[in-house]
PDB file of C-alpha atoms in Angstrom:
ATOM      1  CA  GLY Q  13      69.016 176.662  39.577  1.00 68.00           C
ATOM      2  CA  ALA Q  14      67.467 179.767  38.083  1.00 77.00           C
ATOM      3  CA  VAL Q  15      65.897 182.364  40.353  1.00 90.00           C
ATOM      4  CA  VAL Q  16      62.466 183.905  40.045  1.00 94.00           C
ATOM      5  CA  SER Q  17      61.729 186.708  42.462  1.00 95.00           C
ATOM      6  CA  GLN Q  18      58.290 187.919  43.407  1.00 96.00           C
ATOM      7  CA  HIS Q  19      57.477 191.187  45.151  1.00 96.00           C
ATOM      8  CA  PRO Q  20      55.901 191.860  47.518  1.00 97.00           C
ATOM      9  CA  SER Q  21      55.807 188.694  49.612  1.00 96.00           C
ATOM     10  CA  TRP Q  22      52.649 189.841  51.286  1.00 97.00           C
ATOM     11  CA  VAL Q  23      50.291 192.769  50.942  1.00 97.00           C
ATOM     12  CA  ILE Q  24      47.175 193.962  52.703  1.00 97.00           C
ATOM     13  CA  CYS Q  25      44.899 196.341  50.855  1.00 96.00           C
ATOM     14  CA  LYS Q  26      41.505 197.903  51.293  1.00 97.00           C
ATOM     15  CA  SER Q  27      38.547 196.703  49.308  1.00 97.00           C
ATOM     16  CA  GLY Q  28      38.221 198.623  46.046  1.00 97.00           C
ATOM     17  CA  THR Q  29      41.888 199.431  45.624  1.00 97.00           C
ATOM     18  CA  SER Q  30      44.329 197.914  43.140  1.00 97.00           C
ATOM     19  CA  VAL Q  31      47.434 195.917  43.915  1.00 98.00           C
ATOM     20  CA  LYS Q  32      50.417 195.215  41.661  1.00 98.00           C
ATOM     21  CA  ILE Q  33      52.573 192.115  42.034  1.00 98.00           C
ATOM     22  CA  GLU Q  34      55.918 191.838  40.275  1.00 97.00           C
ATOM     23  CA  CYS Q  35      57.594 188.706  38.994  1.00 96.00           C
ATOM     24  CA  ARG Q  36      61.216 188.878  37.866  1.00 96.00           C
ATOM     25  CA  SER Q  37      63.534 186.289  36.398  1.00 94.00           C
ATOM     26  CA  LEU Q  38      66.849 187.291  37.931  1.00 93.00           C
ATOM     27  CA  ASP Q  39      69.402 185.343  35.932  1.00 89.00           C
ATOM     28  CA  PHE Q  40      67.663 184.334  32.742  1.00 90.00           C
ATOM     29  CA  GLN Q  41      65.296 185.749  30.183  1.00 90.00           C
ATOM     30  CA  ALA Q  42      61.745 184.522  30.036  1.00 88.00           C
ATOM     31  CA  THR Q  43      59.539 185.238  27.048  1.00 86.00           C
ATOM     32  CA  THR Q  44      56.734 183.449  28.851  1.00 90.00           C
ATOM     33  CA  MET Q  45      55.739 183.564  32.495  1.00 93.00           C
ATOM     34  CA  PHE Q  46      52.792 182.001  34.234  1.00 94.00           C
ATOM     35  CA  TRP Q  47      50.549 183.264  37.010  1.00 97.00           C
ATOM     36  CA  TYR Q  48      48.895 180.874  39.439  1.00 96.00           C
ATOM     37  CA  ARG Q  49      46.470 181.300  42.286  1.00 97.00           C
ATOM     38  CA  GLN Q  50      46.392 179.048  45.318  1.00 96.00           C
ATOM     39  CA  PHE Q  51      43.752 178.954  48.033  1.00 94.00           C
ATOM     40  CA  PRO Q  52      44.623 177.510  51.462  1.00 91.00           C
ATOM     41  CA  LYS Q  53      45.239 173.781  51.388  1.00 89.00           C
ATOM     42  CA  GLN Q  54      44.440 173.651  47.692  1.00 93.00           C
ATOM     43  CA  SER Q  55      46.391 173.153  44.514  1.00 95.00           C
ATOM     44  CA  LEU Q  56      47.780 175.755  42.159  1.00 94.00           C
ATOM     45  CA  MET Q  57      45.369 176.917  39.507  1.00 94.00           C
ATOM     46  CA  LEU Q  58      46.770 178.508  36.383  1.00 93.00           C
ATOM     47  CA  MET Q  59      45.294 181.952  35.842  1.00 96.00           C
ATOM     48  CA  ALA Q  60      47.097 183.181  32.769  1.00 95.00           C
ATOM     49  CA  THR Q  61      50.113 182.925  30.536  1.00 93.00           C
ATOM     50  CA  SER Q  62      52.100 186.138  30.284  1.00 91.00           C
ATOM     51  CA  ASN Q  63      53.809 186.709  26.937  1.00 88.00           C
ATOM     52  CA  GLU Q  64      56.546 189.277  26.470  1.00 88.00           C
ATOM     53  CA  GLY Q  65      55.483 191.935  24.013  1.00 86.00           C
ATOM     54  CA  SER Q  66      51.969 190.628  23.501  1.00 87.00           C
ATOM     55  CA  LYS Q  67      48.688 190.127  25.291  1.00 90.00           C
ATOM     56  CA  ALA Q  68      48.364 187.602  28.058  1.00 93.00           C
ATOM     57  CA  THR Q  69      46.361 184.439  27.545  1.00 93.00           C
ATOM     58  CA  TYR Q  70      43.814 183.873  30.277  1.00 95.00           C
ATOM     59  CA  GLU Q  71      42.403 180.558  31.427  1.00 94.00           C
ATOM     60  CA  GLN Q  72      38.696 179.976  31.241  1.00 94.00           C
ATOM     61  CA  GLY Q  73      36.827 181.710  34.029  1.00 94.00           C
ATOM     62  CA  VAL Q  74      39.556 184.234  34.846  1.00 96.00           C
ATOM     63  CA  GLU Q  75      38.445 187.851  34.448  1.00 95.00           C
ATOM     64  CA  LYS Q  76      41.052 189.555  32.321  1.00 93.00           C
ATOM     65  CA  ASP Q  77      39.763 193.022  33.248  1.00 95.00           C
ATOM     66  CA  LYS Q  78      40.221 192.235  36.917  1.00 96.00           C
ATOM     67  CA  PHE Q  79      43.602 190.563  36.677  1.00 97.00           C
ATOM     68  CA  LEU Q  80      45.710 192.746  34.413  1.00 96.00           C
ATOM     69  CA  ILE Q  81      48.943 191.224  33.232  1.00 95.00           C
ATOM     70  CA  ASN Q  82      51.799 193.118  31.637  1.00 92.00           C
ATOM     71  CA  HIS Q  83      55.007 191.520  30.392  1.00 91.00           C
ATOM     72  CA  ALA Q  84      57.040 194.583  29.574  1.00 85.00           C
ATOM     73  CA  SER Q  85      60.461 192.987  29.331  1.00 91.00           C
ATOM     74  CA  LEU Q  86      62.127 189.592  29.112  1.00 91.00           C
ATOM     75  CA  THR Q  87      62.664 189.583  32.868  1.00 93.00           C
ATOM     76  CA  LEU Q  88      59.543 191.210  34.289  1.00 95.00           C
ATOM     77  CA  SER Q  89      55.868 190.373  34.369  1.00 95.00           C
ATOM     78  CA  THR Q  90      53.339 192.147  36.552  1.00 96.00           C
ATOM     79  CA  LEU Q  91      49.913 191.109  37.785  1.00 97.00           C
ATOM     80  CA  THR Q  92      47.575 193.885  38.866  1.00 97.00           C
ATOM     81  CA  VAL Q  93      44.484 192.949  40.817  1.00 98.00           C
ATOM     82  CA  THR Q  94      42.072 195.777  40.099  1.00 97.00           C
ATOM     83  CA  SER Q  95      39.279 196.862  42.417  1.00 97.00           C
ATOM     84  CA  ALA Q  96      40.215 194.117  44.819  1.00 97.00           C
ATOM     85  CA  HIS Q  97      37.573 192.506  47.011  1.00 96.00           C
ATOM     86  CA  PRO Q  98      37.888 190.099  49.938  1.00 96.00           C
ATOM     87  CA  GLU Q  99      37.216 187.123  47.663  1.00 96.00           C
ATOM     88  CA  ASP Q 100      40.418 188.008  45.775  1.00 97.00           C
ATOM     89  CA  SER Q 101      42.412 187.252  48.909  1.00 97.00           C
ATOM     90  CA  SER Q 102      44.713 184.398  47.986  1.00 97.00           C
ATOM     91  CA  PHE Q 103      48.286 183.288  47.425  1.00 97.00           C
ATOM     92  CA  TYR Q 104      49.506 184.331  43.984  1.00 98.00           C
ATOM     93  CA  ILE Q 105      52.525 182.599  42.482  1.00 97.00           C
ATOM     94  CA  CYS Q 106      54.398 183.232  39.260  1.00 96.00           C
ATOM     95  CA  SER Q 107      56.712 180.927  37.355  1.00 94.00           C
ATOM     96  CA  ALA Q 108      59.071 181.127  34.438  1.00 92.00           C
ATOM     97  CA  ASN Q 109      60.577 178.344  32.382  1.00 84.00           C
ATOM     98  CA  MET Q 110      64.199 177.801  31.571  1.00 80.00           C
ATOM     99  CA  VAL Q 111      64.345 175.017  28.997  1.00 75.00           C
ATOM    100  CA  SER Q 112      61.769 172.520  30.293  1.00 73.00           C
ATOM    101  CA  GLU Q 113      62.018 173.320  33.984  1.00 82.00           C
ATOM    102  CA  ALA Q 114      59.638 175.729  35.714  1.00 87.00           C
ATOM    103  CA  PHE Q 115      61.041 177.992  38.406  1.00 91.00           C
ATOM    104  CA  PHE Q 116      58.586 179.516  40.833  1.00 94.00           C
ATOM    105  CA  GLY Q 117      58.611 182.756  42.735  1.00 95.00           C
ATOM    106  CA  GLN Q 118      58.171 182.702  46.490  1.00 96.00           C
ATOM    107  CA  GLY Q 119      54.547 183.777  46.160  1.00 97.00           C
ATOM    108  CA  THR Q 120      52.574 186.811  47.264  1.00 97.00           C
ATOM    109  CA  ARG Q 121      49.975 186.597  50.001  1.00 97.00           C
ATOM    110  CA  LEU Q 122      47.220 189.091  49.205  1.00 97.00           C
ATOM    111  CA  THR Q 123      44.710 189.974  51.895  1.00 97.00           C
ATOM    112  CA  VAL Q 124      41.874 192.336  51.002  1.00 97.00           C
ATOM    113  CA  VAL Q 125      40.108 193.897  53.967  1.00 97.00           C
TER     114      VAL Q 125
ATOM    115  CA  GLN P  13      41.389 165.535  29.558  1.00 53.00           C
ATOM    116  CA  GLN P  14      43.513 168.047  31.417  1.00 64.00           C
ATOM    117  CA  GLN P  15      43.115 166.579  34.874  1.00 89.00           C
ATOM    118  CA  VAL P  16      45.821 165.116  37.002  1.00 96.00           C
ATOM    119  CA  LYS P  17      44.500 163.148  39.963  1.00 97.00           C
ATOM    120  CA  GLN P  18      46.690 162.773  43.023  1.00 97.00           C
ATOM    121  CA  SER P  19      46.372 160.550  46.065  1.00 97.00           C
ATOM    122  CA  PRO P  20      46.418 160.365  48.998  1.00 97.00           C
ATOM    123  CA  GLN P  21      45.359 163.796  50.238  1.00 97.00           C
ATOM    124  CA  SER P  22      47.435 163.352  53.352  1.00 97.00           C
ATOM    125  CA  LEU P  23      50.066 160.900  54.482  1.00 98.00           C
ATOM    126  CA  ILE P  24      51.692 160.236  57.826  1.00 98.00           C
ATOM    127  CA  VAL P  25      54.943 158.321  57.887  1.00 98.00           C
ATOM    128  CA  GLN P  26      57.432 157.478  60.592  1.00 98.00           C
ATOM    129  CA  LYS P  27      60.996 158.688  60.283  1.00 98.00           C
ATOM    130  CA  GLY P  28      62.958 156.275  58.136  1.00 98.00           C
ATOM    131  CA  GLY P  29      59.889 154.966  56.361  1.00 98.00           C
ATOM    132  CA  ILE P  30      58.924 155.135  52.714  1.00 98.00           C
ATOM    133  CA  SER P  31      56.445 157.756  51.514  1.00 98.00           C
ATOM    134  CA  ILE P  32      54.528 156.941  48.346  1.00 98.00           C
ATOM    135  CA  ILE P  33      52.341 159.405  46.456  1.00 98.00           C
ATOM    136  CA  ASN P  34      50.471 158.503  43.320  1.00 98.00           C
ATOM    137  CA  CYS P  35      49.206 160.442  40.324  1.00 98.00           C
ATOM    138  CA  ALA P  36      47.146 159.571  37.280  1.00 98.00           C
ATOM    139  CA  TYR P  37      46.639 161.617  34.158  1.00 97.00           C
ATOM    140  CA  GLU P  38      44.266 161.509  31.224  1.00 94.00           C
ATOM    141  CA  ASN P  39      45.845 163.562  28.469  1.00 91.00           C
ATOM    142  CA  THR P  40      48.183 161.335  26.470  1.00 91.00           C
ATOM    143  CA  ALA P  41      49.808 164.461  24.991  1.00 89.00           C
ATOM    144  CA  PHE P  42      51.514 165.158  28.318  1.00 91.00           C
ATOM    145  CA  ASP P  43      55.194 164.388  28.061  1.00 90.00           C
ATOM    146  CA  TYR P  44      56.784 165.973  31.116  1.00 90.00           C
ATOM    147  CA  PHE P  45      55.942 164.921  34.665  1.00 94.00           C
ATOM    148  CA  PRO P  46      57.529 166.882  37.516  1.00 94.00           C
ATOM    149  CA  TRP P  47      57.059 166.640  41.258  1.00 96.00           C
ATOM    150  CA  TYR P  48      57.153 169.745  43.429  1.00 96.00           C
ATOM    151  CA  GLN P  49      57.652 170.277  47.145  1.00 97.00           C
ATOM    152  CA  GLN P  50      55.993 173.239  48.800  1.00 97.00           C
ATOM    153  CA  PHE P  51      56.482 174.537  52.333  1.00 96.00           C
ATOM    154  CA  PRO P  52      53.865 176.809  53.918  1.00 93.00           C
ATOM    155  CA  GLY P  53      53.988 180.352  52.555  1.00 92.00           C
ATOM    156  CA  LYS P  54      56.520 179.469  49.875  1.00 94.00           C
ATOM    157  CA  GLY P  55      56.402 178.778  46.179  1.00 94.00           C
ATOM    158  CA  PRO P  56      56.803 175.214  44.894  1.00 95.00           C
ATOM    159  CA  ALA P  57      60.288 173.879  44.258  1.00 94.00           C
ATOM    160  CA  LEU P  58      61.116 171.178  41.739  1.00 92.00           C
ATOM    161  CA  LEU P  59      62.110 167.870  43.304  1.00 94.00           C
ATOM    162  CA  ILE P  60      62.447 165.544  40.374  1.00 94.00           C
ATOM    163  CA  ALA P  61      60.926 165.131  36.921  1.00 93.00           C
ATOM    164  CA  ILE P  62      60.562 162.410  34.333  1.00 93.00           C
ATOM    165  CA  ARG P  63      59.857 162.101  30.625  1.00 91.00           C
ATOM    166  CA  PRO P  64      57.775 159.174  29.334  1.00 89.00           C
ATOM    167  CA  ASP P  65      60.667 157.494  27.572  1.00 91.00           C
ATOM    168  CA  VAL P  66      61.907 156.034  30.863  1.00 93.00           C
ATOM    169  CA  SER P  67      60.059 154.045  33.521  1.00 95.00           C
ATOM    170  CA  GLU P  68      62.030 155.171  36.540  1.00 96.00           C
ATOM    171  CA  LYS P  69      64.263 157.991  37.647  1.00 96.00           C
ATOM    172  CA  LYS P  70      66.123 158.245  40.912  1.00 97.00           C
ATOM    173  CA  GLU P  71      67.751 161.245  42.520  1.00 95.00           C
ATOM    174  CA  GLY P  72      69.042 160.671  46.013  1.00 96.00           C
ATOM    175  CA  ARG P  73      66.153 159.567  48.230  1.00 97.00           C
ATOM    176  CA  PHE P  74      63.547 160.495  45.616  1.00 97.00           C
ATOM    177  CA  THR P  75      62.376 158.120  42.893  1.00 97.00           C
ATOM    178  CA  ILE P  76      59.729 158.573  40.216  1.00 97.00           C
ATOM    179  CA  SER P  77      58.110 155.466  38.802  1.00 96.00           C
ATOM    180  CA  PHE P  78      56.278 155.947  35.509  1.00 96.00           C
ATOM    181  CA  ASN P  79      53.756 153.619  33.867  1.00 96.00           C
ATOM    182  CA  LYS P  80      52.888 154.970  30.433  1.00 94.00           C
ATOM    183  CA  SER P  81      50.284 152.336  29.567  1.00 94.00           C
ATOM    184  CA  ALA P  82      48.411 152.944  32.824  1.00 96.00           C
ATOM    185  CA  LYS P  83      48.935 156.708  32.606  1.00 96.00           C
ATOM    186  CA  GLN P  84      50.195 156.745  36.164  1.00 97.00           C
ATOM    187  CA  PHE P  85      53.306 157.954  37.940  1.00 97.00           C
ATOM    188  CA  SER P  86      54.373 157.962  41.536  1.00 98.00           C
ATOM    189  CA  LEU P  87      56.874 159.538  43.879  1.00 98.00           C
ATOM    190  CA  HIS P  88      58.737 157.424  46.399  1.00 98.00           C
ATOM    191  CA  ILE P  89      60.622 159.096  49.230  1.00 98.00           C
ATOM    192  CA  MET P  90      62.993 156.660  50.859  1.00 98.00           C
ATOM    193  CA  ASP P  91      64.213 157.074  54.441  1.00 98.00           C
ATOM    194  CA  SER P  92      61.671 159.826  55.036  1.00 98.00           C
ATOM    195  CA  GLN P  93      62.823 162.583  57.395  1.00 98.00           C
ATOM    196  CA  PRO P  94      60.897 165.143  59.470  1.00 97.00           C
ATOM    197  CA  GLY P  95      62.348 167.831  57.184  1.00 97.00           C
ATOM    198  CA  ASP P  96      60.454 166.205  54.303  1.00 98.00           C
ATOM    199  CA  SER P  97      57.181 167.253  55.924  1.00 98.00           C
ATOM    200  CA  ALA P  98      55.594 169.480  53.282  1.00 98.00           C
ATOM    201  CA  THR P  99      52.947 169.480  50.582  1.00 98.00           C
ATOM    202  CA  TYR P 100      53.846 167.576  47.440  1.00 98.00           C
ATOM    203  CA  PHE P 101      52.324 168.218  44.048  1.00 97.00           C
ATOM    204  CA  CYS P 102      52.592 166.168  40.925  1.00 97.00           C
ATOM    205  CA  ALA P 103      52.157 167.968  37.637  1.00 95.00           C
ATOM    206  CA  ALA P 104      52.107 167.339  33.929  1.00 93.00           C
ATOM    207  CA  SER P 105      52.732 169.398  30.852  1.00 90.00           C
ATOM    208  CA  ARG P 106      53.510 169.218  27.179  1.00 84.00           C
ATOM    209  CA  TYR P 107      57.130 169.853  26.399  1.00 71.00           C
ATOM    210  CA  GLY P 108      56.299 171.402  23.062  1.00 62.00           C
ATOM    211  CA  GLY P 109      53.442 172.998  21.196  1.00 56.00           C
ATOM    212  CA  THR P 110      51.311 175.963  22.125  1.00 56.00           C
ATOM    213  CA  SER P 111      50.861 174.670  25.660  1.00 59.00           C
ATOM    214  CA  TYR P 112      54.598 174.628  26.299  1.00 66.00           C
ATOM    215  CA  GLY P 113      55.357 175.206  29.941  1.00 74.00           C
ATOM    216  CA  LYS P 114      51.740 175.149  31.133  1.00 85.00           C
ATOM    217  CA  LEU P 115      51.597 172.900  34.162  1.00 90.00           C
ATOM    218  CA  THR P 116      48.505 171.030  35.272  1.00 92.00           C
ATOM    219  CA  PHE P 117      48.834 170.236  38.961  1.00 95.00           C
ATOM    220  CA  GLY P 118      47.482 167.401  41.025  1.00 96.00           C
ATOM    221  CA  GLN P 119      45.496 168.203  44.150  1.00 96.00           C
ATOM    222  CA  GLY P 120      48.466 167.899  46.483  1.00 97.00           C
ATOM    223  CA  THR P 121      49.483 165.578  49.310  1.00 98.00           C
ATOM    224  CA  ILE P 122      50.285 166.827  52.788  1.00 98.00           C
ATOM    225  CA  LEU P 123      53.128 164.662  54.071  1.00 98.00           C
ATOM    226  CA  THR P 124      53.905 164.518  57.767  1.00 98.00           C
ATOM    227  CA  VAL P 125      56.956 162.591  58.899  1.00 98.00           C
ATOM    228  CA  HIS P 126      56.980 161.826  62.620  1.00 96.00           C
ATOM    229  CA  PRO P 127      60.355 161.693  64.371  1.00 93.00           C
TER     230      PRO P 127
END
């Protein structure tokens, strides 16, 4: 199947700093990518839809100024958590679709201390 | 309208047994129903998926049963193995339209298969 790669796999940052997470589709082009957040033992919650060449679409309740999404090319979307705080600590997962099937990255564990 | 409800929250099965996980949805516009397997610290991986034009789909030990009128679908894992121990998520999405590709996930089921 298609491969979606996320980097980094885990990151620890200090409160108040910003963290960038990359999501790449390695063997296919993705005009749309999705960003999810998952708390321990909980389901995946869609944060935003990343659209190549245009603004991201955020789900209700997600702060777009805090979670900056850039989809600069057909194979790369980035999520930047700005001014991170401990409550932003979570598992962030991206996905990209090829035809009807969604392929997920391996996730990024963000810990804000 | 966008919810997908999944049960049970957790499931313990003996090796060789059948694991059954159920999901129910509300939005009749959903037309793609995948099941994902997730191991700790990893992203979800697609197990099997079904479209509403069929009532059952089987791939190896995994079977999806789909009941369109009841708006329910289920995952059956035959001959469950300890390696199947993971969290399973059902999901639903619209194949077309402006919501294309947006998945709504169920709450997840933690499956433990005892040897």
